[in-house]
Amino acid sequence: MSKRKNMVDATVKRSKNEKWNVAADGVKLGQVDGLCDATDLLYEAGYKVYAYRRQPSASGKSGFVATCIKFKPKEDV
């Protein structure tokens, strides 16, 4: 993770039910069907994704670390 305080590493990991668990700043944001949906979920939560890095696990399940910049989402008027 970067030293900039607005940079965040989010995790996107495959669960047992073949969905993707998305978490950022230690908070689980939800489950989605794919990486595009994970990117949308992170953006809605205030994280702009700049890159995904593959994160292999010992269990053989695939996962990714997303490097994000945290921002304040605009309020819907």
Tab-separated table of C-alpha atoms in Angstrom:
chain	number	residue	atom	x	y	z
A	1	MET	CA	0.000	0.000	0.000
A	2	SER	CA	1.161	3.505	-0.720
A	3	LYS	CA	2.231	5.984	1.936
A	4	ARG	CA	-0.410	8.452	0.754
A	5	LYS	CA	-3.181	8.477	3.317
A	6	ASN	CA	-5.959	8.428	0.709
A	7	MET	CA	-4.572	5.246	-0.939
A	8	VAL	CA	-6.292	2.006	0.090
A	9	ASP	CA	-5.818	-1.660	-0.801
A	10	ALA	CA	-9.168	-3.437	-1.158
A	11	THR	CA	-9.531	-7.213	-1.347
A	12	VAL	CA	-11.662	-9.118	-3.836
A	13	LYS	CA	-11.692	-12.858	-3.076
A	14	ARG	CA	-13.670	-15.787	-4.438
A	15	SER	CA	-16.042	-17.362	-1.893
A	16	LYS	CA	-17.329	-20.932	-1.639
A	17	ASN	CA	-20.496	-20.060	-3.565
A	18	GLU	CA	-18.443	-18.745	-6.542
A	19	LYS	CA	-19.306	-15.107	-5.744
A	20	TRP	CA	-16.653	-12.487	-5.023
A	21	ASN	CA	-16.341	-10.985	-1.522
A	22	VAL	CA	-15.335	-7.318	-1.600
A	23	ALA	CA	-13.776	-5.517	1.387
A	24	ALA	CA	-11.940	-2.215	1.923
A	25	ASP	CA	-10.533	-0.582	5.060
A	26	GLY	CA	-11.414	-3.737	7.000
A	27	VAL	CA	-15.128	-3.431	6.143
A	28	LYS	CA	-16.941	-6.043	4.048
A	29	LEU	CA	-18.814	-4.215	1.293
A	30	GLY	CA	-20.718	-7.185	-0.139
A	31	GLN	CA	-20.708	-10.028	-2.655
A	32	VAL	CA	-20.740	-9.616	-6.421
A	33	ASP	CA	-20.623	-11.790	-9.552
A	34	GLY	CA	-17.400	-10.476	-11.145
A	35	LEU	CA	-14.590	-7.936	-11.161
A	36	CYS	CA	-16.628	-5.344	-13.066
A	37	ASP	CA	-19.302	-5.527	-10.369
A	38	ALA	CA	-16.584	-5.325	-7.692
A	39	THR	CA	-15.233	-2.159	-9.314
A	40	ASP	CA	-18.742	-0.651	-9.334
A	41	LEU	CA	-19.316	-1.605	-5.679
A	42	LEU	CA	-16.013	-0.061	-4.626
A	43	TYR	CA	-16.781	3.135	-6.566
A	44	GLU	CA	-20.213	3.435	-4.934
A	45	ALA	CA	-18.513	3.062	-1.534
A	46	GLY	CA	-16.051	5.871	-2.347
A	47	TYR	CA	-13.044	3.977	-3.720
A	48	LYS	CA	-11.750	4.584	-7.253
A	49	VAL	CA	-9.883	1.491	-8.495
A	50	TYR	CA	-6.619	2.094	-10.337
A	51	ALA	CA	-5.225	-1.441	-10.621
A	52	TYR	CA	-5.896	-5.045	-9.681
A	53	ARG	CA	-3.088	-7.386	-8.617
A	54	ARG	CA	-3.590	-11.151	-8.578
A	55	GLN	CA	-3.330	-12.562	-5.053
A	56	PRO	CA	-3.045	-16.381	-5.078
A	57	SER	CA	-4.036	-18.137	-1.875
A	58	ALA	CA	-2.915	-21.411	-0.304
A	59	SER	CA	-6.440	-22.842	-0.677
A	60	GLY	CA	-6.272	-22.519	-4.461
A	61	LYS	CA	-9.067	-19.936	-4.625
A	62	SER	CA	-8.300	-16.916	-6.714
A	63	GLY	CA	-8.303	-13.409	-5.367
A	64	PHE	CA	-7.194	-9.888	-6.151
A	65	VAL	CA	-5.936	-6.816	-4.335
A	66	ALA	CA	-7.268	-3.565	-5.779
A	67	THR	CA	-5.218	-0.407	-5.335
A	68	CYS	CA	-7.737	2.386	-4.793
A	69	ILE	CA	-7.919	6.067	-4.013
A	70	LYS	CA	-10.499	6.948	-1.418
A	71	PHE	CA	-12.782	9.881	-2.267
A	72	LYS	CA	-16.022	11.373	-1.013
A	73	PRO	CA	-18.909	10.354	-3.275
A	74	LYS	CA	-21.178	13.152	-4.438
A	75	GLU	CA	-24.634	13.211	-2.886
A	76	ASP	CA	-27.559	12.543	-5.249
A	77	VAL	CA	-29.738	15.638	-5.439
